[in-house]
């Protein structure tokens, strides 16, 4: 999870929502990603999607069987679907996402027994660190917005 948190910090430094993900297979990090939806003008530019693409290239296949994904925030529906298609074994995340989370918050995509693959999940790993990155990022956005309003009103 430390590597995922480092990736999240890279996203935050690039003015992206600070979410990071890594994929580990047989003790080796084979995929890494961080959010870049804004800078790439790409709604699929989520941390998990980048990590999945890199890991799939590493193994030379569309499936990443046996892999564990560490992500700082609960995956959304898009990312959860991609993780299912990649056939990862386990997903570990820091904090839930009450607005978009598809693994526990709004749905249970990874554990739905109607699907032909289920993924083991663990949550709350280094949650305080992941939460702190998000809180700091959004507080800085609100401060900047408030300062901008103050400047534009002449206050």
Tab-separated table of C-alpha atoms in Angstrom:
chain	number	residue	atom	x	y	z
A	1	UNK	CA	0.000	0.000	0.000
A	2	UNK	CA	2.976	2.278	0.481
A	3	UNK	CA	3.614	2.251	-3.265
A	4	UNK	CA	-0.041	3.074	-3.953
A	5	UNK	CA	0.144	6.000	-1.533
A	6	UNK	CA	3.306	7.236	-3.282
A	7	UNK	CA	1.465	7.058	-6.617
A	8	UNK	CA	-1.454	8.982	-5.082
A	9	UNK	CA	0.975	11.713	-4.005
A	10	UNK	CA	2.169	11.969	-7.630
A	11	UNK	CA	-1.420	12.495	-8.725
A	12	UNK	CA	-1.949	15.185	-6.120
A	13	UNK	CA	1.267	16.944	-7.113
A	14	UNK	CA	-0.053	17.020	-10.689
A	15	UNK	CA	-3.314	18.629	-9.488
A	16	UNK	CA	-5.229	15.380	-9.932
A	17	UNK	CA	-7.398	13.691	-7.312
A	18	UNK	CA	-4.775	11.839	-5.237
A	19	UNK	CA	-5.570	8.207	-5.914
A	20	UNK	CA	-2.892	5.645	-6.628
A	21	UNK	CA	-2.834	1.941	-7.425
A	22	UNK	CA	-0.276	-0.809	-7.821
A	23	UNK	CA	-0.590	-4.412	-8.936
A	24	UNK	CA	1.582	-7.106	-7.386
A	25	UNK	CA	2.094	-10.595	-8.785
A	26	UNK	CA	4.405	-13.123	-7.152
A	27	UNK	CA	5.884	-10.422	-4.918
A	28	UNK	CA	6.738	-8.103	-7.830
A	29	UNK	CA	5.068	-4.791	-8.630
A	30	UNK	CA	4.013	-5.223	-12.266
A	31	UNK	CA	1.646	-2.275	-12.651
A	32	UNK	CA	1.444	1.222	-11.233
A	33	UNK	CA	-0.910	4.096	-11.861
A	34	UNK	CA	-2.327	7.325	-10.526
A	35	UNK	CA	-5.254	9.468	-11.525
A	36	UNK	CA	-4.723	11.645	-14.584
A	37	UNK	CA	-8.252	12.299	-15.798
A	38	UNK	CA	-7.808	16.074	-15.898
A	39	UNK	CA	-4.357	16.322	-17.460
A	40	UNK	CA	-5.108	13.644	-20.061
A	41	UNK	CA	-8.702	14.825	-20.641
A	42	UNK	CA	-9.600	11.154	-20.242
A	43	UNK	CA	-12.505	9.981	-18.097
A	44	UNK	CA	-10.931	6.505	-18.001
A	45	UNK	CA	-7.664	7.880	-16.617
A	46	UNK	CA	-8.146	6.298	-13.204
A	47	UNK	CA	-5.225	4.913	-11.214
A	48	UNK	CA	-6.485	1.342	-11.427
A	49	UNK	CA	-6.949	1.505	-15.202
A	50	UNK	CA	-3.344	2.619	-15.713
A	51	UNK	CA	-2.067	-0.064	-13.354
A	52	UNK	CA	-4.131	-2.746	-15.127
A	53	UNK	CA	-2.813	-1.710	-18.547
A	54	UNK	CA	0.794	-1.746	-17.354
A	55	UNK	CA	0.373	-5.112	-15.607
A	56	UNK	CA	-1.293	-6.681	-18.653
A	57	UNK	CA	1.582	-5.501	-20.846
A	58	UNK	CA	4.028	-6.935	-18.310
A	59	UNK	CA	2.449	-10.399	-18.363
A	60	UNK	CA	1.673	-10.194	-22.081
A	61	UNK	CA	-1.968	-11.137	-21.649
A	62	UNK	CA	-5.359	-9.656	-20.868
A	63	UNK	CA	-5.606	-11.665	-17.649
A	64	UNK	CA	-3.560	-10.968	-14.520
A	65	UNK	CA	-4.501	-14.155	-12.704
A	66	UNK	CA	-3.334	-14.343	-9.099
A	67	UNK	CA	-2.507	-10.642	-8.805
A	68	UNK	CA	-3.294	-8.372	-5.874
A	69	UNK	CA	-4.268	-4.755	-6.475
A	70	UNK	CA	-3.538	-2.135	-3.835
A	71	UNK	CA	-5.446	1.105	-4.306
A	72	UNK	CA	-5.869	4.033	-1.984
A	73	UNK	CA	-9.613	4.402	-2.636
A	74	UNK	CA	-12.375	1.864	-3.237
A	75	UNK	CA	-12.639	1.235	-7.001
A	76	UNK	CA	-15.508	2.722	-8.993
A	77	UNK	CA	-17.803	0.662	-11.243
A	78	UNK	CA	-15.568	1.126	-14.297
A	79	UNK	CA	-12.429	0.049	-12.465
A	80	UNK	CA	-14.170	-2.808	-10.644
A	81	UNK	CA	-15.408	-4.125	-13.994
A	82	UNK	CA	-11.925	-3.929	-15.468
A	83	UNK	CA	-10.481	-5.717	-12.434
A	84	UNK	CA	-13.021	-8.509	-12.935
A	85	UNK	CA	-12.149	-8.793	-16.625
A	86	UNK	CA	-8.453	-8.915	-15.700
A	87	UNK	CA	-9.245	-11.789	-13.306
A	88	UNK	CA	-7.227	-10.358	-10.420
A	89	UNK	CA	-7.387	-12.394	-7.231
A	90	UNK	CA	-7.596	-9.679	-4.598
A	91	UNK	CA	-8.185	-5.948	-4.196
A	92	UNK	CA	-7.004	-4.055	-1.117
A	93	UNK	CA	-8.017	-0.437	-0.580
A	94	UNK	CA	-7.635	2.304	1.960
A	95	UNK	CA	-10.889	4.271	2.135
A	96	UNK	CA	-14.389	3.764	0.849
A	97	UNK	CA	-15.797	6.058	-1.819
A	98	UNK	CA	-19.379	6.857	-0.810
A	99	UNK	CA	-20.139	8.589	-4.122
A	100	UNK	CA	-18.679	6.130	-6.649
A	101	UNK	CA	-17.449	3.044	-4.785
A	102	UNK	CA	-18.562	-0.163	-6.467
A	103	UNK	CA	-17.054	-2.763	-4.135
A	104	UNK	CA	-18.747	-1.954	-0.815
A	105	UNK	CA	-20.272	1.532	-0.794
A	106	UNK	CA	-22.752	1.543	-3.681
A	107	UNK	CA	-22.403	-1.994	-4.943
A	108	UNK	CA	-20.543	-5.242	-4.465
A	109	UNK	CA	-19.332	-5.777	-8.017
A	110	UNK	CA	-16.210	-7.718	-7.064
A	111	UNK	CA	-18.081	-10.227	-4.907
A	112	UNK	CA	-21.317	-10.616	-6.884
A	113	UNK	CA	-21.910	-14.371	-7.161
A	114	UNK	CA	-23.927	-13.905	-10.361
A	115	UNK	CA	-20.664	-13.185	-12.165
A	116	UNK	CA	-18.228	-15.833	-13.368
A	117	UNK	CA	-15.369	-14.411	-11.282
A	118	UNK	CA	-15.210	-12.983	-7.781
A	119	UNK	CA	-12.390	-11.054	-6.199
A	120	UNK	CA	-11.360	-11.172	-2.554
A	121	UNK	CA	-11.397	-7.742	-0.941
A	122	UNK	CA	-9.760	-6.093	2.058
A	123	UNK	CA	-10.457	-2.540	3.076
A	124	UNK	CA	-9.143	-0.024	5.547
A	125	UNK	CA	-5.446	-0.640	4.901
A	126	UNK	CA	-3.571	2.586	5.735
A	127	UNK	CA	-6.923	4.334	5.539
A	128	UNK	CA	-5.899	7.381	7.544
A	129	UNK	CA	-3.039	8.163	5.159
A	130	UNK	CA	-5.268	7.736	2.110
A	131	UNK	CA	-8.008	9.850	3.689
A	132	UNK	CA	-5.526	12.581	4.653
A	133	UNK	CA	-4.350	12.908	1.040
A	134	UNK	CA	-7.931	13.342	-0.154
A	135	UNK	CA	-8.901	15.756	2.603
A	136	UNK	CA	-5.837	17.912	2.023
A	137	UNK	CA	-6.421	17.965	-1.744
A	138	UNK	CA	-10.077	18.983	-1.534
A	139	UNK	CA	-9.451	21.508	1.236
A	140	UNK	CA	-6.811	23.179	-0.935
A	141	UNK	CA	-9.314	23.281	-3.818
A	142	UNK	CA	-11.949	24.895	-1.598
A	143	UNK	CA	-9.408	27.431	-0.279
A	144	UNK	CA	-8.324	28.321	-3.805
A	145	UNK	CA	-11.936	28.671	-4.874
A	146	UNK	CA	-12.760	30.902	-1.899
A	147	UNK	CA	-9.704	33.063	-2.558
A	148	UNK	CA	-10.715	33.361	-6.185
A	149	UNK	CA	-14.211	34.494	-5.190
A	150	UNK	CA	-12.749	37.006	-2.762
A	151	UNK	CA	-10.408	38.366	-5.434
A	152	UNK	CA	-13.152	38.674	-8.020
A	153	UNK	CA	-15.482	40.535	-5.641
A	154	UNK	CA	-12.825	43.012	-4.606
A	155	UNK	CA	-12.848	41.846	-0.976
